[in-house]
mmCIF file of N, CA and C in Angstrom:
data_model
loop_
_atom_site.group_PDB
_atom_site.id
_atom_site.type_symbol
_atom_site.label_atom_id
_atom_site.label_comp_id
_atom_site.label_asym_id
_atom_site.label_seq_id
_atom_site.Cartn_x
_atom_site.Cartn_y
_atom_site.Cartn_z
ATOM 1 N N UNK A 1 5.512 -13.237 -27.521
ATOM 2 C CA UNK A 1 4.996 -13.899 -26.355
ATOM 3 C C UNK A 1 3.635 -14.480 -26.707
ATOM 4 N N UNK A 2 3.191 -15.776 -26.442
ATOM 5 C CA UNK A 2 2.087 -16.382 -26.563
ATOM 6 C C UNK A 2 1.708 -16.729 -25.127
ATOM 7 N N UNK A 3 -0.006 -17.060 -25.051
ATOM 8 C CA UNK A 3 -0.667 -17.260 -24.039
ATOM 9 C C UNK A 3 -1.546 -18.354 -24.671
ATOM 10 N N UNK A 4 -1.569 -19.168 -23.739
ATOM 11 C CA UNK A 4 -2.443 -20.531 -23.949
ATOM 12 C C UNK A 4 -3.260 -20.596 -22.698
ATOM 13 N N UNK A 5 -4.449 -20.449 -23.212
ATOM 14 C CA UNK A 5 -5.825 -20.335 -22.120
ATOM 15 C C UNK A 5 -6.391 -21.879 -22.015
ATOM 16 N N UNK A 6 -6.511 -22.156 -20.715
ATOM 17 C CA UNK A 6 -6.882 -23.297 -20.533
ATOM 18 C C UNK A 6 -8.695 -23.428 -21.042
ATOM 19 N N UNK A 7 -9.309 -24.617 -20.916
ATOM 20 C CA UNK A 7 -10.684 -24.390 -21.402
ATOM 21 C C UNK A 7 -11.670 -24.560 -20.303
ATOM 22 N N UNK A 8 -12.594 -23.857 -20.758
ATOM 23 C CA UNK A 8 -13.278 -22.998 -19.831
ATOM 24 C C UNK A 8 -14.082 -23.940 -19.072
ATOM 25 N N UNK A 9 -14.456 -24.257 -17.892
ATOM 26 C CA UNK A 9 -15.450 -25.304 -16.742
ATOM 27 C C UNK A 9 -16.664 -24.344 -16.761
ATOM 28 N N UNK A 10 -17.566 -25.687 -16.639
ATOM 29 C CA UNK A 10 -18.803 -24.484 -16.345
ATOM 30 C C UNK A 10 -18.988 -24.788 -14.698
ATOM 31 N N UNK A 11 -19.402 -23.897 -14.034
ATOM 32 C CA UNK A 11 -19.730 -23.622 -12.313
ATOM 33 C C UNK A 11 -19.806 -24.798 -11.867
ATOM 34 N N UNK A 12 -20.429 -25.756 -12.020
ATOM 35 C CA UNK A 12 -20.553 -27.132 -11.493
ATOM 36 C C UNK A 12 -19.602 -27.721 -11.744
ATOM 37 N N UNK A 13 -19.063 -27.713 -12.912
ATOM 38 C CA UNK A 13 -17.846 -28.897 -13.091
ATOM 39 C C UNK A 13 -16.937 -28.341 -11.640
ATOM 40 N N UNK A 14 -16.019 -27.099 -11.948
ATOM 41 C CA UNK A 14 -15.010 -26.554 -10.864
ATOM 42 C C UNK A 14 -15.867 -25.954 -9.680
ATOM 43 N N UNK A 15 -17.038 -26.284 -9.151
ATOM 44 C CA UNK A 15 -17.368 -26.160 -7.587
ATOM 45 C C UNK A 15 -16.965 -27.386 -6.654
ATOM 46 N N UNK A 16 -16.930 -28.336 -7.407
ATOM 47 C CA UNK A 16 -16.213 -29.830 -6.332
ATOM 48 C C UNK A 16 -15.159 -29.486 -5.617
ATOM 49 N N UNK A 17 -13.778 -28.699 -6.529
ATOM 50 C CA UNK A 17 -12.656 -28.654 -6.164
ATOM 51 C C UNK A 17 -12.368 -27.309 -5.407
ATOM 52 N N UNK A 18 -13.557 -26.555 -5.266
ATOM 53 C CA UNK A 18 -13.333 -25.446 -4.448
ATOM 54 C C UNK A 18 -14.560 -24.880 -3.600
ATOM 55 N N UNK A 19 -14.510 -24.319 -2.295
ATOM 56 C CA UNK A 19 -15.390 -23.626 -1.523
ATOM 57 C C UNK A 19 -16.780 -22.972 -2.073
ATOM 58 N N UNK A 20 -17.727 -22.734 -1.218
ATOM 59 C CA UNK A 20 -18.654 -22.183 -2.139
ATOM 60 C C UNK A 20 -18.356 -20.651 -1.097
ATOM 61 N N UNK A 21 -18.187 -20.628 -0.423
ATOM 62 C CA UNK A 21 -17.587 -19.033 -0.532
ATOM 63 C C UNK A 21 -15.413 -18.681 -0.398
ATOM 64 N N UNK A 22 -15.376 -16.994 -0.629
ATOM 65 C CA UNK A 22 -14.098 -17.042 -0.860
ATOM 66 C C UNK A 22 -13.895 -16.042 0.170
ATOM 67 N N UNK A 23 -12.807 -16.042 0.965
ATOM 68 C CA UNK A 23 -12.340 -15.361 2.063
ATOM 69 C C UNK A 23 -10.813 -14.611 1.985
ATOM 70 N N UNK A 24 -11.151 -13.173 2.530
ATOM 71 C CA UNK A 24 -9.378 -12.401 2.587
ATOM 72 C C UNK A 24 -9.552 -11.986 4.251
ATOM 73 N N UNK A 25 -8.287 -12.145 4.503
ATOM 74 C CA UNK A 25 -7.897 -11.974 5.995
ATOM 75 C C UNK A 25 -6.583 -10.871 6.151
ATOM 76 N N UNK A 26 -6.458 -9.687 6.545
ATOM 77 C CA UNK A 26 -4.932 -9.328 6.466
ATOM 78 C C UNK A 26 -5.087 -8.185 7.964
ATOM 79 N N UNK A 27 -3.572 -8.904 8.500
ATOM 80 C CA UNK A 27 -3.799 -8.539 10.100
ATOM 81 C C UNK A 27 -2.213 -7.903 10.054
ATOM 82 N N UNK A 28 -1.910 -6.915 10.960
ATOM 83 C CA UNK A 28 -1.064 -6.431 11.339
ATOM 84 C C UNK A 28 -0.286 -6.375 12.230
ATOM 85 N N UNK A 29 0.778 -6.838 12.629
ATOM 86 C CA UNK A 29 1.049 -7.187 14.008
ATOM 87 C C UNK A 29 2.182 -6.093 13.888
ATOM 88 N N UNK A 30 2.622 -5.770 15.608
ATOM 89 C CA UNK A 30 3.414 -5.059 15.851
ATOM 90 C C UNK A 30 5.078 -5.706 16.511
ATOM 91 N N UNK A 31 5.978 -5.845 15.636
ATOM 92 C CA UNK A 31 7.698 -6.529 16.020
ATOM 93 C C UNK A 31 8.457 -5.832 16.319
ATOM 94 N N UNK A 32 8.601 -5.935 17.640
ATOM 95 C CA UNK A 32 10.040 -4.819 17.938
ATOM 96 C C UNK A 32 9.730 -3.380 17.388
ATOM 97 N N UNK A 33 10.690 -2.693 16.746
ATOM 98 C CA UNK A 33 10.658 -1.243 15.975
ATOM 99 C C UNK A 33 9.381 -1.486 14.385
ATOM 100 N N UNK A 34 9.187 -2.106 14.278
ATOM 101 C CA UNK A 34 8.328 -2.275 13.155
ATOM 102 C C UNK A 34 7.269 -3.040 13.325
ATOM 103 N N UNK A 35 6.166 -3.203 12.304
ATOM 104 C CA UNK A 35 5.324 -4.234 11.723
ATOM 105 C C UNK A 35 5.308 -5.494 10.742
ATOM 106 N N UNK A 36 4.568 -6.363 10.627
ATOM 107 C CA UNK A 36 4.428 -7.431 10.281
ATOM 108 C C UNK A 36 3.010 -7.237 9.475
ATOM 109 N N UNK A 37 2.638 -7.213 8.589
ATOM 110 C CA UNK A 37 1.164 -7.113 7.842
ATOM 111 C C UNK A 37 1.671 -8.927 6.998
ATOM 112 N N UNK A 38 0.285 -9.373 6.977
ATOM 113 C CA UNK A 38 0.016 -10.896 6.935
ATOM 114 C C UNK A 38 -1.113 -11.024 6.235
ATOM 115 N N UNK A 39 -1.639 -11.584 5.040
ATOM 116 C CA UNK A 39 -2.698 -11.654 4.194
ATOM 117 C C UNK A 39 -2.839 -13.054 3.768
ATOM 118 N N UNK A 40 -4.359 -13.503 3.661
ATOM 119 C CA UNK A 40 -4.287 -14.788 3.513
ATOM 120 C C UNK A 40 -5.852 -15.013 2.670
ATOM 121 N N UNK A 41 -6.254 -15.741 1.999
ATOM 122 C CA UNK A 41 -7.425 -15.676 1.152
ATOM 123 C C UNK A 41 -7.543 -17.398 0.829
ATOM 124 N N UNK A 42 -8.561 -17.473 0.430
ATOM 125 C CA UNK A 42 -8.684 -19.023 0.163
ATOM 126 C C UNK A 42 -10.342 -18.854 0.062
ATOM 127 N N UNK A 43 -10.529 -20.310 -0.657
ATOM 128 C CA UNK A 43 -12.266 -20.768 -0.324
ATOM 129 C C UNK A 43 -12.709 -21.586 0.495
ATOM 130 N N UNK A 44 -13.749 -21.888 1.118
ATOM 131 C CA UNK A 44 -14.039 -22.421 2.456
ATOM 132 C C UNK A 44 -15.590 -23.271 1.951
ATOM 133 N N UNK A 45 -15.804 -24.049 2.231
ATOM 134 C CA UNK A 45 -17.638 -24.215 2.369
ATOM 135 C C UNK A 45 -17.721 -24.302 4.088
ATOM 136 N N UNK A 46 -18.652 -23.680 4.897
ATOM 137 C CA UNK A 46 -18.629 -23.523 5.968
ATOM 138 C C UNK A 46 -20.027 -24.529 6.388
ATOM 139 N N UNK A 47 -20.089 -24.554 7.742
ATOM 140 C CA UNK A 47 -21.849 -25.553 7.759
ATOM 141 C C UNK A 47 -22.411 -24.914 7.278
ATOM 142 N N UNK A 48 -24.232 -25.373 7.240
ATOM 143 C CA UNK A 48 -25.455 -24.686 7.108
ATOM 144 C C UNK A 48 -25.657 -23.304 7.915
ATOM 145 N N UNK A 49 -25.099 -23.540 9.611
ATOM 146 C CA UNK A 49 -25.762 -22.239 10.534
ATOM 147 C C UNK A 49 -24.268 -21.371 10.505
ATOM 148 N N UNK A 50 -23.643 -21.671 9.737
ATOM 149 C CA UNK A 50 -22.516 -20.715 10.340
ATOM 150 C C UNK A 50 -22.829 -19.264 10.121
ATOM 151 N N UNK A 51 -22.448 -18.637 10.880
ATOM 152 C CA UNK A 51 -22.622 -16.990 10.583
ATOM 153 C C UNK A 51 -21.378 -16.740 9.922
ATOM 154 N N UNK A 52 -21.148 -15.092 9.581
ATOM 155 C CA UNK A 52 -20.112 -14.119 9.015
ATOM 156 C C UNK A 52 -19.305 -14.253 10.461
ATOM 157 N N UNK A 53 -19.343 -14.237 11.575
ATOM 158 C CA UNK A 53 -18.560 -14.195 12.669
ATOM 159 C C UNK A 53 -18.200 -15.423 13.003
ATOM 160 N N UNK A 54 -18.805 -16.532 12.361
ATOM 161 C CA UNK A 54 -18.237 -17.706 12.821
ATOM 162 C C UNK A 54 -16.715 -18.176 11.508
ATOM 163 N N UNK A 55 -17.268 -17.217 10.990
ATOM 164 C CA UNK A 55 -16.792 -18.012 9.587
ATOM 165 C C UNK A 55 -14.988 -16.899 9.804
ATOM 166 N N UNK A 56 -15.409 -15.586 10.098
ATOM 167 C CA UNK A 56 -14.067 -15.095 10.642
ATOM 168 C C UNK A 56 -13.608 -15.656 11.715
ATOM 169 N N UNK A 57 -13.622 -16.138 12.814
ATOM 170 C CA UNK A 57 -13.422 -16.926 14.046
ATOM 171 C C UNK A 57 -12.375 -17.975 13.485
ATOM 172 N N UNK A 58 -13.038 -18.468 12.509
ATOM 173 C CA UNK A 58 -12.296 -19.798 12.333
ATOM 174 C C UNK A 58 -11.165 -19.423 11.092
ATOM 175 N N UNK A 59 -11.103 -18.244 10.486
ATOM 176 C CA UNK A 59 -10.353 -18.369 9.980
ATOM 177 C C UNK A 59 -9.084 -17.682 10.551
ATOM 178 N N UNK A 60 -9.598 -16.837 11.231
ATOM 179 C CA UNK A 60 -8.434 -16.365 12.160
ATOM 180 C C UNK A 60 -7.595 -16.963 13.390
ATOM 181 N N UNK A 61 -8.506 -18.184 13.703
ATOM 182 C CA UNK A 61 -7.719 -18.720 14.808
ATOM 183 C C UNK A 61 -6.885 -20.075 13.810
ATOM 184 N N UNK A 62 -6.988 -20.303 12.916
ATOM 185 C CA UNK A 62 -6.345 -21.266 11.824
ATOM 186 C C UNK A 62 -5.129 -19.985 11.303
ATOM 187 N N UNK A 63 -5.120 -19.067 11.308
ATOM 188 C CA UNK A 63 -3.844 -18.050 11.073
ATOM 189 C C UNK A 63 -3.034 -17.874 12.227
ATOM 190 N N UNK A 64 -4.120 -17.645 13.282
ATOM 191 C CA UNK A 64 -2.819 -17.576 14.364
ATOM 192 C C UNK A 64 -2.437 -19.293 14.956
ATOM 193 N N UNK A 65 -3.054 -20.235 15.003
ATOM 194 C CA UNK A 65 -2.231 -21.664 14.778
ATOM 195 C C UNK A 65 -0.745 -21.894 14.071
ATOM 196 N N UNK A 66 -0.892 -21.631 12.937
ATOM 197 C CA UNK A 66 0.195 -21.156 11.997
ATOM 198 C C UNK A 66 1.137 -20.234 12.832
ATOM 199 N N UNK A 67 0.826 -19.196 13.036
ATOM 200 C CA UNK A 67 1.608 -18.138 13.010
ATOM 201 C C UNK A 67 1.130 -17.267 14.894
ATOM 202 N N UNK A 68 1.870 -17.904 15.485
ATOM 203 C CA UNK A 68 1.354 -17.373 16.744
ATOM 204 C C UNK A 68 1.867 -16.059 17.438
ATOM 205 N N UNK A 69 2.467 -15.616 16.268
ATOM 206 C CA UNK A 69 3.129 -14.103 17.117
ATOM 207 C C UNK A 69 1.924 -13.011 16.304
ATOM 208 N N UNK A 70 0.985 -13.430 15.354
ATOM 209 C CA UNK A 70 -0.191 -12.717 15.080
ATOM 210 C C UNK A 70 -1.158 -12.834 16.019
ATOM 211 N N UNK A 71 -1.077 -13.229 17.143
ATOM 212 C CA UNK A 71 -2.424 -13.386 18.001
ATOM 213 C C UNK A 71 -2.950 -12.259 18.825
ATOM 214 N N UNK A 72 -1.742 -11.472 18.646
ATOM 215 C CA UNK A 72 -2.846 -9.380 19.353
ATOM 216 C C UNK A 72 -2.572 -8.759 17.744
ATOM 217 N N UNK A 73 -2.888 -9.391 16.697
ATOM 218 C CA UNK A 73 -2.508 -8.788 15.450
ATOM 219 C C UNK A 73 -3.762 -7.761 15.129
ATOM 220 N N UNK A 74 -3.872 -6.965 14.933
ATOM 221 C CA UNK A 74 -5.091 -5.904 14.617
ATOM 222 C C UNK A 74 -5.733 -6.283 13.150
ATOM 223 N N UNK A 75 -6.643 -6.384 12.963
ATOM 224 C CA UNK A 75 -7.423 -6.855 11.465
ATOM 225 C C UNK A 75 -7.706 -5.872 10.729
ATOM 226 N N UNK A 76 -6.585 -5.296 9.847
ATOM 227 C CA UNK A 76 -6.791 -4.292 8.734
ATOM 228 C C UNK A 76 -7.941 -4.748 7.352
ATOM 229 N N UNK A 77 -8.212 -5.781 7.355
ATOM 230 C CA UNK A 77 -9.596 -6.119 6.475
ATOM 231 C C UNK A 77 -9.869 -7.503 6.223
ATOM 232 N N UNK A 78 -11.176 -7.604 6.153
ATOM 233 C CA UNK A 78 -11.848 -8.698 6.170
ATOM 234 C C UNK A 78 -13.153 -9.368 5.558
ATOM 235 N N UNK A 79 -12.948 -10.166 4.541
ATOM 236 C CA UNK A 79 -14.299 -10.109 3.484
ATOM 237 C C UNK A 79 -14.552 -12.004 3.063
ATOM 238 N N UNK A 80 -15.954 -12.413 2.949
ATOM 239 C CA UNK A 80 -16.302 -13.356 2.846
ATOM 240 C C UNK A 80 -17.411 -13.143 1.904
ATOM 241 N N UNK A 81 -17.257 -13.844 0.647
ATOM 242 C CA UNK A 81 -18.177 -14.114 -0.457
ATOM 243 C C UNK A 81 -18.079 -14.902 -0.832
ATOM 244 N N UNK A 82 -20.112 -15.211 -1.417
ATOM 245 C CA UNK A 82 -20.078 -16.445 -1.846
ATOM 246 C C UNK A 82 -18.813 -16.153 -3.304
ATOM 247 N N UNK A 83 -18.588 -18.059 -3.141
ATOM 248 C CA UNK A 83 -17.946 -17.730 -4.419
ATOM 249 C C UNK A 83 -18.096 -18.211 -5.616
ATOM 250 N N UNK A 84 -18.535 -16.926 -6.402
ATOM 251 C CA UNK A 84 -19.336 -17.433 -7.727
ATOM 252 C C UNK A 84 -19.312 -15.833 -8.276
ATOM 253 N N UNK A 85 -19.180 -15.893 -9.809
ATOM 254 C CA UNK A 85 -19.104 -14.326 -10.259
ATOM 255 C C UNK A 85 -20.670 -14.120 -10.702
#
């Protein structure tokens, strides 16, 4: 088995094409006799004033848009970082 590594960007080159922070969302909803657990992650650049609560707000009401039987879904975890190692 071989692996071919692509070549390496430095931070600026690959920040155009992605968020400057990175977000996980995973909510639980309750169906009939069972559950539904739902996870979703991505990068975002948000405005200047946005808060940590604005920035969950919007990503959760863009999940339940999508998916509207998550909307009394309970939020088993939730994390927003900048994104940069």
């Amino acid at each position: 088995m071989s692996q071919t590594a692509a070549p390496a960007q430095s931070p600026a080159a690959a920040a155009p094409s992605q968020g400057t922070h990175h977000f996980i969302l995973t909510l639980q909803a309750s169906l009939g006799s069972g559950f539904q657990v739902f996870t979703t992650q991505g990068t975002h650049t948000p405005p200047q004033a946005w808060t940590r609560q604005d920035f969950y707000e919007q990503v959760r009401s863009s999940v339940v848009r999508e998916h509207p039987e998550l909307s009394r879904a309970n939020v088993l975890f939730f994390d927003v970082q900048p994104n940069r190692l």
